[in-house]
XYZ file of N, CA, C and O in Angstrom:
760
model
N 1.006 -1.358 -0.068
C 0.130 0.202 -0.018
C 0.959 1.277 -0.092
O 0.339 2.255 -0.820
N 2.045 1.426 0.902
C 2.825 2.673 0.687
C 3.466 2.510 -0.084
O 3.518 4.014 -0.437
N 4.206 1.330 -1.209
C 4.505 1.452 -2.151
C 3.637 2.324 -3.568
O 3.881 3.100 -4.046
N 2.123 2.016 -3.358
C 1.340 2.419 -4.224
C 1.233 3.921 -3.887
O 1.089 4.730 -4.924
N 0.959 4.277 -2.873
C 0.778 5.732 -2.544
C 1.972 6.720 -3.005
O 2.036 7.478 -3.630
N 3.365 6.326 -2.779
C 4.602 6.751 -2.953
C 4.259 6.887 -4.577
O 4.755 7.815 -5.228
N 4.293 5.642 -5.707
C 4.412 5.522 -6.693
C 3.389 6.844 -7.413
O 3.583 7.265 -8.270
N 2.083 6.828 -6.512
C 1.062 7.723 -7.270
C 1.450 9.319 -7.140
O 1.145 9.969 -7.709
N 1.919 9.500 -5.744
C 2.502 10.931 -5.683
C 3.533 11.261 -6.686
O 3.558 12.586 -6.960
N 4.238 10.479 -6.851
C 5.801 10.621 -7.621
C 4.950 10.831 -9.184
O 5.532 11.907 -9.937
N 3.870 10.367 -9.575
C 3.191 10.102 -11.235
C 2.380 11.514 -10.707
O 2.302 12.375 -11.894
N 1.610 11.804 -9.717
C 1.018 13.448 -9.652
C 2.139 14.570 -9.829
O 2.114 15.589 -10.648
N 3.308 14.710 -9.054
C 4.182 15.667 -9.207
C 4.985 15.544 -10.477
O 5.017 16.783 -11.067
N 5.134 14.643 -11.011
C 5.845 14.720 -12.200
C 4.793 15.147 -13.339
O 5.136 16.279 -14.062
N 3.485 14.935 -13.175
C 2.495 15.171 -14.176
C 2.242 16.879 -14.152
O 2.595 17.850 -15.018
N 2.327 17.220 -12.536
C 2.399 18.852 -12.372
C 3.336 19.572 -12.855
O 3.306 20.602 -13.679
N 4.752 18.953 -12.927
C 6.066 19.538 -13.441
C 6.066 20.032 -14.852
O 6.345 20.618 -15.606
N 5.864 18.566 -15.487
C 5.677 18.681 -17.004
C 4.758 19.439 -17.472
O 4.721 20.411 -18.640
N 3.510 19.212 -16.869
C 2.035 20.422 -17.446
C 2.713 22.022 -17.270
O 2.065 22.806 -17.830
N 3.311 22.140 -16.299
C 3.454 23.836 -16.075
C 4.735 24.300 -16.451
O 5.139 25.354 -16.033
N 5.697 23.426 -17.073
C 7.067 23.838 -17.314
C 6.868 25.054 -18.517
O 7.740 26.061 -18.757
N 5.651 25.044 -19.320
C 5.691 25.578 -20.445
C 4.657 27.095 -20.185
O 3.699 26.896 -20.376
N 5.620 27.909 -19.487
C 4.815 29.096 -19.384
C 4.469 30.100 -20.967
O 5.339 29.891 -21.556
N 3.144 30.545 -21.040
C 2.701 31.080 -21.615
C 3.774 32.141 -21.943
O 3.981 33.102 -20.830
N 4.284 32.818 -23.234
C 5.346 33.985 -23.080
C 4.721 35.484 -22.481
O 5.622 36.041 -22.159
N 3.394 35.362 -22.972
C 2.636 36.637 -22.449
C 1.624 36.390 -21.143
O 0.989 35.161 -21.380
N 1.782 36.508 -19.924
C 0.859 36.490 -18.817
C 0.559 37.529 -18.517
O 1.089 38.659 -17.791
N -0.976 37.784 -18.307
C -1.684 38.864 -18.020
C -2.302 38.642 -16.540
O -3.198 38.218 -16.173
N -1.180 38.873 -15.590
C -2.040 39.015 -14.082
C -2.774 39.900 -13.675
O -2.711 41.057 -14.200
N -3.869 39.714 -12.732
C -4.713 40.315 -12.158
C -5.085 40.584 -10.919
O -5.232 39.623 -10.617
N -4.712 41.402 -10.319
C -4.853 41.499 -8.804
C -6.194 42.215 -8.514
O -6.164 43.543 -8.602
N -7.303 41.659 -7.975
C -8.769 42.280 -8.257
C -8.459 43.107 -6.727
O -7.868 42.844 -5.658
N -9.451 44.330 -6.898
C -9.694 45.298 -5.852
C -9.805 44.536 -4.697
O -10.780 43.338 -4.436
N -9.108 44.939 -3.660
C -9.414 44.359 -1.881
C -8.621 43.004 -1.962
O -8.520 42.734 -0.866
N -8.018 42.479 -2.810
C -7.309 41.210 -2.458
C -5.744 41.346 -2.512
O -5.236 42.631 -3.040
N -4.957 40.460 -2.367
C -3.556 40.337 -2.177
C -3.062 39.675 -3.478
O -2.024 39.987 -3.976
N -3.436 38.571 -3.692
C -2.571 37.696 -4.719
C -3.461 37.691 -6.080
O -4.681 38.131 -6.402
N -2.580 37.644 -6.889
C -3.147 37.444 -8.514
C -3.454 36.519 -8.721
O -3.724 35.412 -8.221
N -4.440 36.257 -10.095
C -5.106 35.403 -10.583
C -3.946 34.070 -11.284
O -3.215 34.784 -12.072
N -3.693 33.083 -10.675
C -2.876 31.928 -11.323
C -3.371 30.503 -10.894
O -3.889 30.587 -9.774
N -3.118 29.783 -11.542
C -3.471 28.212 -10.948
C -2.739 27.758 -10.367
O -2.429 27.953 -9.341
N -2.137 26.391 -11.152
C -0.869 25.790 -10.871
C 0.433 26.598 -10.623
O 0.424 27.171 -11.173
N 0.878 26.098 -9.807
C 2.381 26.749 -9.252
C 3.319 26.636 -10.649
O 2.768 25.669 -11.490
N 3.825 27.550 -11.302
C 4.940 27.496 -12.531
C 6.271 26.951 -12.015
O 6.965 27.762 -11.367
N 6.656 25.623 -12.503
C 7.567 25.145 -11.914
C 8.746 25.526 -13.208
O 8.429 25.978 -14.406
N 10.254 26.205 -12.861
C 11.200 26.912 -13.400
C 12.196 25.743 -13.848
O 12.622 24.837 -12.783
N 12.622 25.673 -15.150
C 14.147 24.736 -15.229
C 15.331 25.381 -14.763
O 16.303 24.654 -14.358
N 15.350 26.431 -14.793
C 16.543 27.582 -14.493
C 16.722 28.498 -13.167
O 15.426 28.473 -12.717
N 17.543 28.735 -12.621
C 17.805 29.510 -11.484
C 17.616 31.066 -11.904
O 17.840 31.952 -11.028
N 16.933 31.429 -13.020
C 16.822 32.807 -13.298
C 15.919 32.875 -14.192
O 15.468 31.827 -14.819
N 14.765 33.957 -14.006
C 13.585 34.367 -14.975
C 14.039 35.683 -15.672
O 14.151 36.700 -14.986
N 13.823 35.648 -16.700
C 13.798 37.019 -17.655
C 12.590 37.689 -18.191
O 11.703 36.466 -18.492
N 12.436 38.467 -18.299
C 10.834 39.081 -18.263
C 10.746 40.557 -19.162
O 11.733 41.353 -18.792
N 9.650 41.027 -19.594
C 9.364 42.324 -19.800
C 8.203 42.770 -19.378
O 7.423 41.694 -19.067
N 7.937 44.013 -19.275
C 6.710 44.502 -18.780
C 6.605 45.995 -18.969
O 7.547 46.616 -18.982
N 5.295 46.428 -19.393
C 4.844 48.203 -19.271
C 4.044 48.355 -18.229
O 3.003 48.244 -18.413
N 3.984 49.193 -17.203
C 3.242 49.476 -16.313
C 2.469 50.564 -17.211
O 2.487 51.352 -17.861
N 0.984 50.112 -16.428
C -0.187 50.993 -16.720
C -0.765 51.995 -15.680
O -0.214 51.915 -14.785
N -2.138 52.581 -15.966
C -2.296 53.290 -14.813
C -2.792 52.697 -13.991
O -3.119 53.297 -12.684
N -2.915 51.412 -14.037
C -3.335 50.434 -12.846
C -2.467 50.308 -11.625
O -2.659 50.115 -10.494
N -1.173 51.189 -11.903
C 0.292 50.674 -11.163
C 0.048 52.083 -10.151
O 1.003 52.452 -9.331
N -1.082 52.819 -10.597
C -0.767 54.235 -9.465
C -2.055 54.153 -8.503
O -3.150 53.868 -8.660
N -1.348 54.380 -7.221
C -2.643 54.339 -6.017
C -2.196 55.083 -5.078
O -1.093 55.383 -5.131
N -2.978 55.562 -4.063
C -2.561 56.358 -2.843
C -1.769 55.686 -1.958
O -1.858 54.436 -1.803
N -0.635 56.314 -1.493
C 0.312 55.483 -1.073
C -0.620 55.510 0.438
O -1.074 56.184 1.275
N -0.322 53.879 0.860
C -1.022 53.717 2.321
C -0.509 53.896 3.520
O 0.738 54.171 3.492
N -0.901 54.106 4.439
C -0.429 54.312 5.664
C 0.487 53.490 6.186
O 1.584 53.848 6.728
N 0.281 52.374 5.944
C 1.002 51.165 6.342
C 1.532 50.485 4.934
O 1.432 49.497 4.865
N 2.841 51.139 4.483
C 3.074 50.852 3.091
C 3.878 49.807 3.186
O 4.497 49.382 4.417
N 4.068 49.234 2.133
C 5.162 48.146 1.965
C 5.420 47.929 0.557
O 4.806 48.345 -0.345
N 5.930 46.759 0.409
C 6.363 46.241 -1.181
C 5.044 45.681 -1.737
O 4.420 44.589 -1.014
N 4.928 45.594 -3.112
C 4.122 44.727 -3.733
C 4.634 44.039 -4.631
O 5.913 44.235 -5.290
N 4.887 42.800 -4.800
C 5.797 41.618 -5.441
C 5.422 41.705 -7.020
O 4.075 41.872 -7.418
N 6.233 42.177 -8.038
C 6.086 42.170 -9.389
C 6.287 40.582 -9.865
O 5.492 39.774 -10.481
N 7.512 40.040 -9.556
C 7.484 38.862 -9.956
C 9.333 38.320 -9.190
O 9.256 39.134 -8.533
N 9.535 37.341 -9.406
C 10.759 36.600 -8.340
C 10.735 35.141 -8.570
O 10.031 34.288 -9.613
N 11.376 34.443 -7.971
C 11.927 33.140 -7.942
C 11.948 32.497 -6.519
O 12.326 33.482 -5.640
N 11.117 31.370 -6.015
C 11.128 30.744 -4.798
C 12.036 29.299 -5.188
O 11.584 28.676 -6.131
N 13.030 28.855 -4.198
C 13.326 27.324 -4.264
C 12.553 26.937 -2.992
O 13.126 27.390 -1.681
N 11.567 25.802 -2.987
C 10.864 25.296 -2.315
C 10.196 25.835 -1.303
O 9.087 25.653 -1.248
N 10.266 27.197 -0.993
C 9.647 27.483 -0.020
C 9.509 29.285 -0.216
O 10.842 29.586 0.287
N 8.634 30.132 -0.279
C 8.276 31.527 -0.491
C 9.219 31.894 0.384
O 9.705 33.224 0.224
N 9.040 31.623 1.724
C 9.638 32.140 3.084
C 11.122 31.805 3.236
O 11.445 32.007 4.364
N 11.642 30.999 2.761
C 12.795 30.620 3.088
C 13.861 31.152 2.088
O 14.953 31.382 2.417
N 13.812 30.642 0.876
C 15.007 31.132 -0.328
C 13.997 31.529 -1.576
O 13.513 30.894 -2.014
N 14.011 33.164 -1.693
C 13.349 33.493 -2.634
C 13.793 35.086 -2.786
O 14.490 35.390 -2.060
N 14.021 35.396 -4.115
C 14.290 36.539 -4.503
C 13.108 37.387 -5.344
O 12.675 36.701 -6.265
N 13.119 38.552 -5.329
C 11.608 38.977 -5.662
C 12.095 40.543 -6.529
O 13.026 41.418 -5.681
N 11.499 41.068 -7.373
C 11.532 42.226 -7.897
C 10.061 42.935 -7.389
O 9.082 42.008 -7.667
N 10.239 44.073 -6.624
C 8.974 44.686 -6.077
C 8.571 45.912 -6.297
O 9.679 46.963 -6.824
N 7.916 46.269 -5.936
C 7.282 48.012 -6.388
C 6.338 48.498 -5.216
O 5.789 48.004 -4.432
N 6.519 49.715 -4.931
C 5.988 50.573 -4.088
C 5.800 51.948 -4.552
O 6.387 52.377 -5.214
N 4.964 52.610 -3.832
C 4.152 53.800 -4.075
C 4.707 54.545 -2.950
O 4.153 54.352 -1.607
N 5.660 55.346 -3.225
C 6.283 56.151 -2.055
C 5.377 57.484 -1.477
O 5.527 57.776 -0.203
N 4.444 58.277 -2.550
C 3.742 59.064 -2.235
C 2.585 59.046 -3.145
O 2.762 58.368 -4.228
N 1.836 60.057 -3.465
C 0.987 60.124 -4.361
C 1.400 59.991 -5.835
O 0.629 59.906 -6.783
N 2.435 60.685 -6.009
C 2.937 60.999 -7.334
C 4.494 60.164 -7.669
O 4.643 60.208 -8.991
N 4.748 59.320 -6.943
C 5.683 58.477 -7.213
C 5.857 57.194 -6.660
O 5.183 56.880 -5.591
N 6.462 55.985 -7.793
C 6.531 54.379 -7.464
C 8.005 54.491 -7.675
O 8.502 54.962 -8.425
N 8.531 53.439 -6.839
C 9.715 53.086 -6.823
C 9.932 51.308 -7.032
O 9.099 50.739 -6.760
N 10.849 51.049 -8.128
C 11.012 49.531 -8.145
C 12.048 49.046 -6.707
O 13.158 50.208 -6.828
N 11.995 47.984 -6.550
C 13.108 47.385 -5.357
C 13.141 46.157 -6.043
O 12.672 45.186 -6.358
N 13.848 45.318 -4.837
C 13.990 44.401 -4.343
C 14.206 43.781 -3.315
O 14.512 44.321 -2.453
N 13.879 42.469 -2.759
C 14.113 42.140 -1.320
C 14.220 40.457 -1.711
O 13.837 39.940 -2.474
N 14.991 39.583 -0.747
C 14.984 38.332 -0.633
C 14.938 37.737 0.707
O 15.516 38.435 1.784
N 14.572 36.428 0.691
C 14.790 35.605 1.908
C 15.533 34.771 1.622
O 15.793 34.041 0.719
N 16.627 34.602 2.650
C 17.936 34.109 2.612
C 17.893 33.058 3.752
O 18.284 33.568 4.800
N 17.950 31.835 3.400
C 18.287 30.626 4.459
C 17.019 30.661 5.335
O 17.260 30.615 6.576
N 16.022 31.391 5.292
C 14.758 31.499 6.401
C 14.878 33.058 7.089
O 14.139 33.122 7.672
N 16.025 33.845 6.719
C 15.945 34.859 7.463
C 15.315 35.897 6.412
O 15.371 36.015 5.208
N 14.218 36.918 7.214
C 13.569 37.533 6.532
C 14.245 38.818 6.291
O 15.127 39.254 6.980
N 13.842 39.604 4.849
C 14.579 40.777 4.426
C 14.105 42.295 5.884
O 14.821 43.257 5.807
N 13.153 41.796 6.549
C 12.717 42.767 7.300
C 13.713 42.567 8.635
O 13.850 43.631 9.663
N 14.426 41.427 8.926
C 15.559 41.388 10.059
C 16.848 41.721 9.188
O 17.595 42.130 10.177
N 16.968 42.068 8.168
C 18.376 42.276 7.553
C 18.063 43.269 6.191
O 18.783 43.117 5.501
N 17.308 44.193 6.368
C 16.867 45.098 5.341
C 18.061 45.546 4.842
O 18.208 45.317 3.514
N 18.968 46.165 5.257
C 20.101 47.040 4.539
C 20.881 45.900 3.636
O 21.746 46.659 2.750
N 20.848 44.640 3.720
C 21.816 43.797 3.010
C 20.888 42.877 2.210
O 21.217 42.374 1.085
N 19.561 42.892 2.798
C 18.528 41.928 1.885
C 17.825 42.216 1.223
O 16.656 41.977 0.353
N 17.786 43.818 0.660
C 16.470 44.452 0.199
C 17.286 45.702 -0.464
O 18.415 46.461 -0.011
N 16.564 46.539 -1.566
C 16.963 47.670 -2.082
C 16.446 48.465 -2.708
O 15.266 47.587 -3.268
N 16.377 49.919 -3.159
C 15.784 50.438 -3.838
C 16.421 50.417 -5.303
O 17.770 50.834 -5.375
N 15.762 50.369 -6.602
C 16.967 50.090 -7.846
C 16.374 51.714 -8.735
O 17.373 52.221 -9.375
N 15.026 51.978 -8.837
C 14.597 52.963 -10.084
C 13.104 53.389 -9.399
O 12.457 52.549 -9.034
N 12.997 54.791 -10.115
C 11.797 55.221 -9.996
C 10.789 54.759 -11.291
O 11.380 54.439 -12.469
N 9.628 54.626 -11.244
C 9.028 53.956 -12.384
C 8.148 55.094 -13.071
O 8.120 56.160 -12.485
N 8.023 54.896 -14.437
C 7.495 55.804 -15.585
C 6.087 54.981 -15.833
O 6.770 53.909 -16.764
N 5.249 55.263 -15.586
C 3.887 54.660 -16.298
C 4.017 54.636 -17.934
O 4.495 55.655 -18.422
N 4.141 53.748 -18.488
C 4.190 53.610 -19.863
C 5.383 53.198 -20.098
O 5.442 52.856 -21.576
N 6.758 53.593 -19.988
C 7.707 52.528 -20.044
C 7.982 51.194 -20.093
O 7.311 50.607 -19.075
N 8.910 50.773 -20.713
C 9.178 49.147 -21.070
C 10.076 48.841 -20.137
O 11.043 49.423 -20.208
N 9.813 48.015 -19.162
C 11.158 47.688 -18.442
C 11.439 46.108 -18.787
O 10.950 45.469 -18.986
N 12.872 46.114 -18.889
C 13.329 44.858 -19.339
C 14.211 44.282 -17.785
O 14.842 44.734 -17.095
N 13.558 42.962 -17.340
C 14.418 42.748 -16.107
C 14.999 41.038 -15.996
O 14.368 40.196 -17.028
N 15.604 40.697 -15.287
C 15.887 39.523 -14.634
C 16.311 39.385 -13.130
O 16.557 40.085 -12.832
N 15.800 38.127 -12.686
C 15.713 37.870 -11.475
C 16.201 36.665 -11.328
O 15.789 35.472 -12.002
N 17.178 36.128 -9.919
C 17.763 34.737 -9.872
C 18.828 34.491 -8.942
O 19.053 35.542 -8.240
N 19.634 33.603 -9.275
C 20.668 32.905 -8.479
C 21.807 32.887 -9.730
O 21.487 32.062 -10.474
N 23.011 33.190 -9.369
C 24.145 33.147 -10.152
C 25.465 33.400 -9.390
O 25.497 34.409 -8.419
N 26.277 32.566 -9.082
C 27.451 32.648 -8.814
C 27.211 32.543 -7.360
O 28.112 33.705 -6.397
N 26.602 32.104 -6.392
C 26.414 31.978 -5.076
C 25.673 33.136 -4.728
O 25.523 33.493 -3.311
N 24.938 34.131 -5.419
C 24.309 35.201 -4.759
C 22.872 35.648 -5.372
O 22.843 35.266 -6.897
N 21.745 35.947 -4.714
C 20.774 36.448 -5.357
C 20.736 37.657 -6.120
O 21.647 38.519 -5.628
N 20.380 38.157 -7.156
C 20.383 39.114 -7.794
C 18.866 39.343 -8.636
O 18.064 38.610 -8.757
N 19.054 40.739 -8.553
C 17.651 41.357 -9.380
C 18.312 42.535 -10.216
O 19.330 43.254 -10.138
N 18.057 42.378 -11.969
C 18.527 43.416 -13.005
C 17.362 44.227 -13.389
O 16.223 43.448 -13.737
N 17.127 45.366 -13.399
C 15.945 46.029 -14.161
C 16.870 46.903 -15.252
O 17.270 48.364 -14.377
N 16.390 47.096 -16.566
C 16.673 47.954 -17.322
C 18.212 48.388 -17.158
O 18.614 49.657 -17.155
N 19.028 47.246 -17.267
C 20.405 47.602 -16.934
C 21.232 47.841 -15.578
O 22.454 47.825 -15.537
N 20.471 48.026 -14.694
C 20.519 48.144 -13.254
C 20.538 46.834 -12.629
O 19.870 46.116 -12.595
N 21.802 46.337 -12.134
C 21.991 45.152 -11.475
C 22.058 45.089 -9.956
O 22.919 45.739 -9.334
N 21.603 44.834 -9.115
C 21.983 44.616 -7.322
C 22.015 43.170 -7.121
O 20.905 42.418 -7.639
N 22.815 42.885 -6.185
C 23.351 41.719 -5.829
C 22.805 41.612 -4.158
O 23.199 42.555 -3.522
N 22.125 40.243 -3.250
C 22.149 40.630 -2.476
C 23.562 40.047 -1.797
O 23.921 38.831 -2.321
N 24.363 40.475 -1.219
C 25.789 39.861 -0.886
C 25.829 39.162 0.471
O 26.539 39.200 1.465
N 25.181 37.945 0.356
C 25.189 36.851 1.233
C 25.129 35.937 0.325
O 24.471 35.535 -0.793
N 26.144 34.829 0.545
C 26.397 33.526 0.042
C 25.393 33.011 0.203
O 24.751 32.657 1.297
N 24.680 32.102 -0.953
C 23.533 30.968 -0.597
C 23.470 30.424 -1.704
O 23.956 30.510 -2.715
N 23.159 28.968 -1.447
C 23.317 27.852 -2.296
C 21.624 27.112 -2.175
O 21.434 26.258 -1.667
N 20.695 27.941 -2.997
C 19.440 27.454 -2.857
C 19.436 26.088 -3.915
O 19.907 25.875 -4.818
N 18.694 25.238 -2.624
C 18.155 23.972 -3.655
C 16.801 23.676 -3.361
O 16.130 24.241 -2.711
N 16.550 22.841 -4.763
C 15.071 22.318 -4.355
C 14.168 22.794 -5.551
O 14.615 22.929 -6.706
N 13.041 22.674 -5.600
C 12.251 23.143 -6.968
C 12.028 24.777 -6.749
O 12.043 25.032 -5.949
N 12.441 24.910 -8.293
C 12.080 26.228 -8.444
C 10.598 26.665 -8.760
O 10.406 26.132 -9.810
N 10.169 27.785 -8.145
C 8.894 28.324 -8.784
C 8.817 29.384 -9.191
O 9.370 30.371 -8.254
N 8.117 29.912 -9.952
C 7.787 31.749 -10.154
C 7.190 32.167 -9.547
O 5.863 31.397 -8.778
N 7.659 33.137 -8.878
C 6.681 34.446 -8.356
C 5.543 35.165 -8.405
O 6.191 35.595 -9.928
N 4.107 34.886 -8.642
C 3.321 35.810 -8.899
C 3.040 37.378 -8.588
O 3.609 37.492 -6.876
N 2.803 38.336 -9.027
C 2.309 39.750 -8.488
C 1.235 39.388 -7.265
O 0.638 38.291 -7.097
N 1.598 40.303 -6.289
C 1.118 40.162 -4.899
C 0.925 41.635 -4.471
O 2.038 42.537 -4.450
N -0.208 42.066 -3.858
C -0.140 43.153 -3.173
C 0.432 43.247 -1.707
O -0.105 42.479 -1.361
N 1.261 44.153 -1.241
C 1.825 43.991 -0.097
C 0.653 43.715 0.992
O -0.198 44.296 1.101
N 1.324 43.001 2.113
C 0.675 42.502 2.969
C -0.117 43.243 4.048
O -0.931 42.727 4.726
N 0.095 44.265 4.189
C -0.175 45.320 5.367
C -1.343 46.112 4.307
O -2.151 46.716 5.277
N -1.705 45.811 3.370
C -2.900 46.622 2.425
C -3.302 46.317 1.442
O -2.807 45.139 0.835
N -4.217 46.662 0.943
C -4.999 46.104 -0.566
C -5.404 47.581 -1.021
O -5.034 48.683 -0.590
N -5.440 47.339 -2.233
C -5.998 48.546 -3.186
C -7.321 48.651 -3.718
O -8.174 47.528 -3.841
N -8.208 49.608 -3.908
C -9.269 49.673 -4.325
C -9.917 49.696 -5.854
O -10.599 49.919 -6.208
N -8.713 49.152 -6.815
C -9.168 49.051 -8.046
C -8.180 47.747 -8.370
O -7.414 47.293 -7.473
N -8.397 47.173 -9.662
C -7.564 45.885 -10.203
C -6.364 46.178 -10.449
O -6.211 47.541 -11.064
N -5.083 45.706 -10.309
C -4.134 45.985 -10.616
C -3.504 44.987 -11.775
O -3.400 43.840 -11.668
N -3.176 45.590 -12.975
C -2.714 44.505 -13.998
C -1.130 44.538 -14.124
O -0.496 45.538 -14.255
N -0.582 43.292 -14.013
C 0.844 43.041 -14.427
C 0.881 42.360 -15.810
O 0.670 41.027 -15.472
N 1.220 43.089 -16.527
C 1.617 42.087 -17.782
C 2.775 41.622 -18.104
O 3.595 42.337 -18.396
N 2.910 40.779 -17.898
C 4.626 39.959 -17.886
C 4.750 39.224 -19.018
O 4.213 38.547 -19.597
N 5.936 39.735 -19.976
C 6.435 38.594 -21.059
C 7.794 37.724 -20.277
O 8.490 38.541 -20.341
N 7.729 36.409 -20.518
C 8.876 35.913 -20.096
C 9.588 35.488 -21.255
O 9.167 34.906 -22.271
N 10.966 35.658 -20.920
C 11.748 35.249 -22.539
C 12.973 34.219 -21.609
O 13.285 33.792 -20.713
N 12.700 33.180 -22.487
C 13.717 32.020 -22.247
C 13.750 31.045 -21.153
O 14.528 30.805 -20.609
N 12.196 31.065 -20.855
C 11.916 29.981 -19.946
C 11.727 28.639 -20.391
O 11.113 28.426 -21.344
């Protein structure tokens, strides 16, 4: 009986892995008003330690800066567990007229909130209607995020292991917004 259960689990995991490896090149995520999570089905498993993408922010990226502000995830990669080893490109409205792109990483279970000056940073100011080319992942022992030629690395050696999954858009954990947020990502070379 145990062998049959183990075989069934292996078959299910293999089927999930094979069915989700082909990410459509264009994915139109929507985080509905009042929600945190984007619309997505099964986890998207990755074959590589990096993910490359382009996107063009539209007017849905503009909202009033909340009192309990925080980062909203655009995309990234997690290894086995979202809050153990992961790196993300993130976005924040710092006031009513300005938004910024940044990054943060969970490193071996250490939250970026515990080690912010090493595991997080700000990269650039957002311009609605501009196209951004990005890449995020792990290379040469470090997590990194690249956006329009700017690259920042997390200066902690790490060797993430395990199943790699794509991180989906998410509105910051301490707030939601009162309109739908559209994140249209084109993935390259996955």
